[in-house]
Amino acid sequence: QKEVEQNSGPLSVPEGAIASLNCTYSDRGSQSFFWYRQYSGKSPELIMSIYSNGDKEDGRFTAQLNKASQYVSLLIRDSQPSDSATYLCAVATTSGTYKYIFGTGTRLKVLA
Amino acid sequence: GAVVSQHPSRVICKSGTSVKIECRSLDFQATTMFWYRQFPKQSLMLMATSNEGSKATYEQGVEKDKFLINHASLTLSTLTVTSAHPEDSSFYICSARRSGARSEQFFGPGTRLTVL
């Protein structure tokens, strides 16, 4: 079983719609969760971090965390073509060397 | 804040040569730096984690004698690809993190290595 799972997509949404990106993780003790955006040929860019159950909003982005279900999601409101990218979910390890476990990413396409 | 730079952004070299990539945290002290590699259309692969003043911790399957990592200061880490071969051609990305339980990783812009 993969430690952090994401649907690879592509997820296609029309411009102006809400894009919903999902991620599940296997380590029940995980405390720190991150969403990154990666454009083709570029390095990842941090969008949001979330540590507590519930929602965290930042502009058009909302991260949602449910530790009981081991589930973290990212909602993008009013999606724009410029949001088209691969979205990476990352979970910090809870034992051993501190590092992130990344999902394989979900490719999002926002159609104009 | 939280800017990480990498140099060079692109390098082309002949097989058998060594290539050094620098990663700098420009506006914060990075107690930990990470080196990743990414092949086209594949996900990020962590190569190693380095803490300032300590030896790097390499992921399983990454040859530490081939990928030399030095983290000599709180703002600089280097990755040297020794005796590079065409199969080492990839996108190498570093990230840096402050100390603290909730501090995030910030990525550099990456270095595209092509070995001929």
GROMACS .gro file of C-alpha atoms in nm:
model
  228
    1GLN     CA    1   0.000   0.000   0.000
    2LYS     CA    2   0.133   0.341  -0.099
    3GLU     CA    3   0.185   0.577   0.191
    4VAL     CA    4   0.028   0.879   0.022
    5GLU     CA    5  -0.222   0.821  -0.256
    6GLN     CA    6  -0.362   1.058  -0.513
    7ASN     CA    7  -0.562   1.003  -0.828
    8SER     CA    8  -0.326   1.082  -1.114
    9GLY     CA    9  -0.601   1.239  -1.326
   10PRO     CA   10  -0.623   1.435  -1.538
   11LEU     CA   11  -0.905   1.609  -1.359
   12SER     CA   12  -1.074   1.844  -1.603
   13VAL     CA   13  -1.297   2.126  -1.481
   14PRO     CA   14  -1.444   2.422  -1.665
   15GLU     CA   15  -1.319   2.770  -1.592
   16GLY     CA   16  -1.496   2.918  -1.290
   17ALA     CA   17  -1.583   2.581  -1.138
   18ILE     CA   18  -1.458   2.431  -0.813
   19ALA     CA   19  -1.176   2.180  -0.849
   20SER     CA   20  -1.157   1.917  -0.576
   21LEU     CA   21  -0.832   1.730  -0.526
   22ASN     CA   22  -0.807   1.440  -0.285
   23CYS     CA   23  -0.532   1.261  -0.097
   24THR     CA   24  -0.528   0.971   0.147
   25TYR     CA   25  -0.241   0.866   0.369
   26SER     CA   26  -0.158   0.551   0.560
   27ASP     CA   27   0.023   0.673   0.875
   28ARG     CA   28  -0.249   0.738   1.130
   29GLY     CA   29  -0.007   0.934   1.347
   30SER     CA   30   0.069   1.196   1.080
   31GLN     CA   31   0.036   1.554   1.197
   32SER     CA   32   0.155   1.777   0.913
   33PHE     CA   33   0.012   1.797   0.563
   34PHE     CA   34   0.101   2.009   0.264
   35TRP     CA   35  -0.023   2.089  -0.083
   36TYR     CA   36   0.218   2.189  -0.356
   37ARG     CA   37   0.155   2.299  -0.714
   38GLN     CA   38   0.397   2.203  -0.988
   39TYR     CA   39   0.383   2.345  -1.336
   40SER     CA   40   0.535   2.138  -1.614
   41GLY     CA   41   0.913   2.174  -1.615
   42LYS     CA   42   0.917   2.373  -1.291
   43SER     CA   43   0.978   2.291  -0.928
   44PRO     CA   44   0.698   2.253  -0.670
   45GLU     CA   45   0.553   2.562  -0.507
   46LEU     CA   46   0.392   2.549  -0.162
   47ILE     CA   47   0.022   2.635  -0.166
   48MET     CA   48  -0.090   2.548   0.183
   49SER     CA   49  -0.007   2.359   0.497
   50ILE     CA   50  -0.264   2.217   0.738
   51TYR     CA   51  -0.218   2.057   1.077
   52SER     CA   52  -0.561   2.048   1.245
   53ASN     CA   53  -0.886   1.881   1.152
   54GLY     CA   54  -1.125   2.099   0.959
   55ASP     CA   55  -1.088   2.360   0.690
   56LYS     CA   56  -0.819   2.616   0.626
   57GLU     CA   57  -0.882   2.885   0.370
   58ASP     CA   58  -0.635   3.103   0.181
   59GLY     CA   59  -0.781   3.305  -0.103
   60ARG     CA   60  -0.933   3.070  -0.359
   61PHE     CA   61  -0.779   2.766  -0.191
   62THR     CA   62  -0.928   2.563   0.094
   63ALA     CA   63  -0.750   2.268   0.249
   64GLN     CA   64  -0.957   2.016   0.439
   65LEU     CA   65  -0.820   1.763   0.684
   66ASN     CA   66  -0.992   1.464   0.841
   67LYS     CA   67  -0.744   1.268   1.049
   68ALA     CA   68  -0.999   1.004   1.149
   69SER     CA   69  -1.050   0.917   0.783
   70GLN     CA   70  -0.682   0.983   0.696
   71TYR     CA   71  -0.792   1.215   0.422
   72VAL     CA   72  -0.679   1.559   0.311
   73SER     CA   73  -0.823   1.756   0.023
   74LEU     CA   74  -0.768   2.080  -0.164
   75LEU     CA   75  -1.050   2.284  -0.311
   76ILE     CA   76  -0.981   2.550  -0.570
   77ARG     CA   77  -1.269   2.792  -0.618
   78ASP     CA   78  -1.325   2.991  -0.936
   79SER     CA   79  -1.071   2.776  -1.119
   80GLN     CA   80  -0.865   2.954  -1.382
   81PRO     CA   81  -0.671   2.814  -1.679
   82SER     CA   82  -0.357   2.927  -1.495
   83ASP     CA   83  -0.440   2.675  -1.222
   84SER     CA   84  -0.371   2.393  -1.470
   85ALA     CA   85  -0.080   2.207  -1.312
   86THR     CA   86   0.003   1.897  -1.112
   87TYR     CA   87  -0.096   1.917  -0.746
   88LEU     CA   88   0.118   1.723  -0.500
   89CYS     CA   89   0.002   1.615  -0.157
   90ALA     CA   90   0.277   1.569   0.102
   91VAL     CA   91   0.272   1.424   0.452
   92ALA     CA   92   0.553   1.470   0.700
   93THR     CA   93   0.696   1.156   0.854
   94THR     CA   94   0.644   1.086   1.220
   95SER     CA   95   0.946   0.867   1.287
   96GLY     CA   96   1.307   0.842   1.175
   97THR     CA   97   1.456   1.113   0.960
   98TYR     CA   98   1.216   1.403   0.912
   99LYS     CA   99   1.104   1.414   0.551
  100TYR     CA  100   0.794   1.444   0.339
  101ILE     CA  101   0.622   1.156   0.169
  102PHE     CA  102   0.480   1.285  -0.158
  103GLY     CA  103   0.190   1.149  -0.352
  104THR     CA  104   0.236   1.102  -0.724
  105GLY     CA  105   0.025   1.410  -0.791
  106THR     CA  106  -0.304   1.490  -0.961
  107ARG     CA  107  -0.294   1.666  -1.294
  108LEU     CA  108  -0.557   1.938  -1.313
  109LYS     CA  109  -0.678   2.087  -1.639
  110VAL     CA  110  -0.896   2.395  -1.627
  111LEU     CA  111  -1.076   2.439  -1.955
  112ALA     CA  112  -1.135   2.791  -2.084
  113GLY     CA  113   1.037   3.531   0.260
  114ALA     CA  114   1.142   3.167   0.221
  115VAL     CA  115   1.332   3.195  -0.104
  116VAL     CA  116   1.557   2.912  -0.217
  117SER     CA  117   1.793   2.947  -0.510
  118GLN     CA  118   1.978   2.686  -0.714
  119HIS     CA  119   2.273   2.722  -0.943
  120PRO     CA  120   2.316   2.640  -1.223
  121SER     CA  121   1.965   2.619  -1.363
  122ARG     CA  122   2.081   2.408  -1.653
  123VAL     CA  123   2.398   2.215  -1.723
  124ILE     CA  124   2.515   2.000  -2.010
  125CYS     CA  125   2.825   1.791  -1.958
  126LYS     CA  126   3.015   1.503  -2.109
  127SER     CA  127   2.992   1.154  -1.970
  128GLY     CA  128   3.248   1.094  -1.696
  129THR     CA  129   3.266   1.450  -1.567
  130SER     CA  130   3.148   1.570  -1.227
  131VAL     CA  131   2.885   1.835  -1.179
  132LYS     CA  132   2.825   2.045  -0.869
  133ILE     CA  133   2.486   2.199  -0.794
  134GLU     CA  134   2.444   2.465  -0.526
  135CYS     CA  135   2.133   2.524  -0.319
  136ARG     CA  136   2.100   2.836  -0.108
  137SER     CA  137   1.834   2.960   0.130
  138LEU     CA  138   1.839   3.336   0.070
  139ASP     CA  139   1.634   3.476   0.355
  140PHE     CA  140   1.627   3.211   0.625
  141GLN     CA  141   1.851   2.962   0.797
  142ALA     CA  142   1.787   2.612   0.672
  143THR     CA  143   1.866   2.352   0.932
  144THR     CA  144   1.762   2.081   0.689
  145MET     CA  145   1.795   2.063   0.313
  146PHE     CA  146   1.661   1.794   0.086
  147TRP     CA  147   1.768   1.682  -0.259
  148TYR     CA  148   1.518   1.536  -0.502
  149ARG     CA  149   1.537   1.400  -0.854
  150GLN     CA  150   1.254   1.398  -1.103
  151PHE     CA  151   1.248   1.219  -1.438
  152PRO     CA  152   1.006   1.338  -1.709
  153LYS     CA  153   0.642   1.271  -1.625
  154GLN     CA  154   0.737   1.099  -1.301
  155SER     CA  155   0.695   1.200  -0.941
  156LEU     CA  156   0.955   1.353  -0.713
  157MET     CA  157   1.205   1.111  -0.573
  158LEU     CA  158   1.384   1.203  -0.252
  159MET     CA  159   1.754   1.131  -0.280
  160ALA     CA  160   1.887   1.248   0.054
  161THR     CA  161   1.831   1.466   0.356
  162SER     CA  162   2.110   1.681   0.494
  163ASN     CA  163   2.137   1.864   0.823
  164GLU     CA  164   2.388   2.142   0.867
  165GLY     CA  165   2.718   2.006   0.989
  166SER     CA  166   2.613   1.642   0.966
  167LYS     CA  167   2.649   1.368   0.710
  168ALA     CA  168   2.359   1.335   0.472
  169THR     CA  169   2.105   1.058   0.510
  170TYR     CA  170   2.055   0.886   0.177
  171GLU     CA  171   1.741   0.709   0.064
  172GLN     CA  172   1.757   0.342  -0.019
  173GLY     CA  173   1.905   0.281  -0.361
  174VAL     CA  174   2.085   0.617  -0.388
  175GLU     CA  175   2.461   0.577  -0.415
  176LYS     CA  176   2.624   0.806  -0.163
  177ASP     CA  177   2.963   0.786  -0.336
  178LYS     CA  178   2.809   0.899  -0.661
  179PHE     CA  179   2.590   1.176  -0.523
  180LEU     CA  180   2.802   1.370  -0.276
  181ILE     CA  181   2.613   1.606  -0.051
  182ASN     CA  182   2.765   1.876   0.164
  183HIS     CA  183   2.571   2.103   0.397
  184ALA     CA  184   2.847   2.322   0.530
  185SER     CA  185   2.639   2.617   0.648
  186LEU     CA  186   2.283   2.704   0.740
  187THR     CA  187   2.230   2.861   0.399
  188LEU     CA  188   2.419   2.639   0.158
  189SER     CA  189   2.407   2.277   0.050
  190THR     CA  190   2.577   2.127  -0.253
  191LEU     CA  191   2.512   1.813  -0.454
  192THR     CA  192   2.796   1.678  -0.665
  193VAL     CA  193   2.714   1.418  -0.927
  194THR     CA  194   3.043   1.234  -0.973
  195SER     CA  195   3.137   1.062  -1.299
  196ALA     CA  196   2.805   1.150  -1.453
  197HIS     CA  197   2.652   0.921  -1.712
  198PRO     CA  198   2.358   0.971  -1.949
  199GLU     CA  199   2.125   0.787  -1.711
  200ASP     CA  200   2.194   1.060  -1.452
  201SER     CA  201   2.027   1.314  -1.679
  202SER     CA  202   1.733   1.444  -1.481
  203PHE     CA  203   1.580   1.744  -1.306
  204TYR     CA  204   1.747   1.790  -0.966
  205ILE     CA  205   1.559   1.997  -0.711
  206CYS     CA  206   1.660   2.103  -0.363
  207SER     CA  207   1.437   2.219  -0.083
  208ALA     CA  208   1.510   2.382   0.250
  209ARG     CA  209   1.339   2.392   0.584
  210ARG     CA  210   1.381   2.593   0.902
  211SER     CA  211   1.390   2.419   1.236
  212GLY     CA  212   1.057   2.372   1.410
  213ALA     CA  213   0.793   2.104   1.412
  214ARG     CA  214   0.562   2.285   1.171
  215SER     CA  215   0.803   2.452   0.935
  216GLU     CA  216   0.748   2.388   0.568
  217GLN     CA  217   0.981   2.288   0.288
  218PHE     CA  218   1.049   2.548   0.022
  219PHE     CA  219   1.183   2.434  -0.311
  220GLY     CA  220   1.452   2.581  -0.529
  221PRO     CA  221   1.385   2.629  -0.901
  222GLY     CA  222   1.568   2.311  -0.996
  223THR     CA  223   1.867   2.220  -1.211
  224ARG     CA  224   1.824   2.037  -1.536
  225LEU     CA  225   2.122   1.810  -1.596
  226THR     CA  226   2.192   1.661  -1.937
  227VAL     CA  227   2.481   1.419  -1.968
  228LEU     CA  228   2.594   1.351  -2.323
   0.00000   0.00000   0.00000
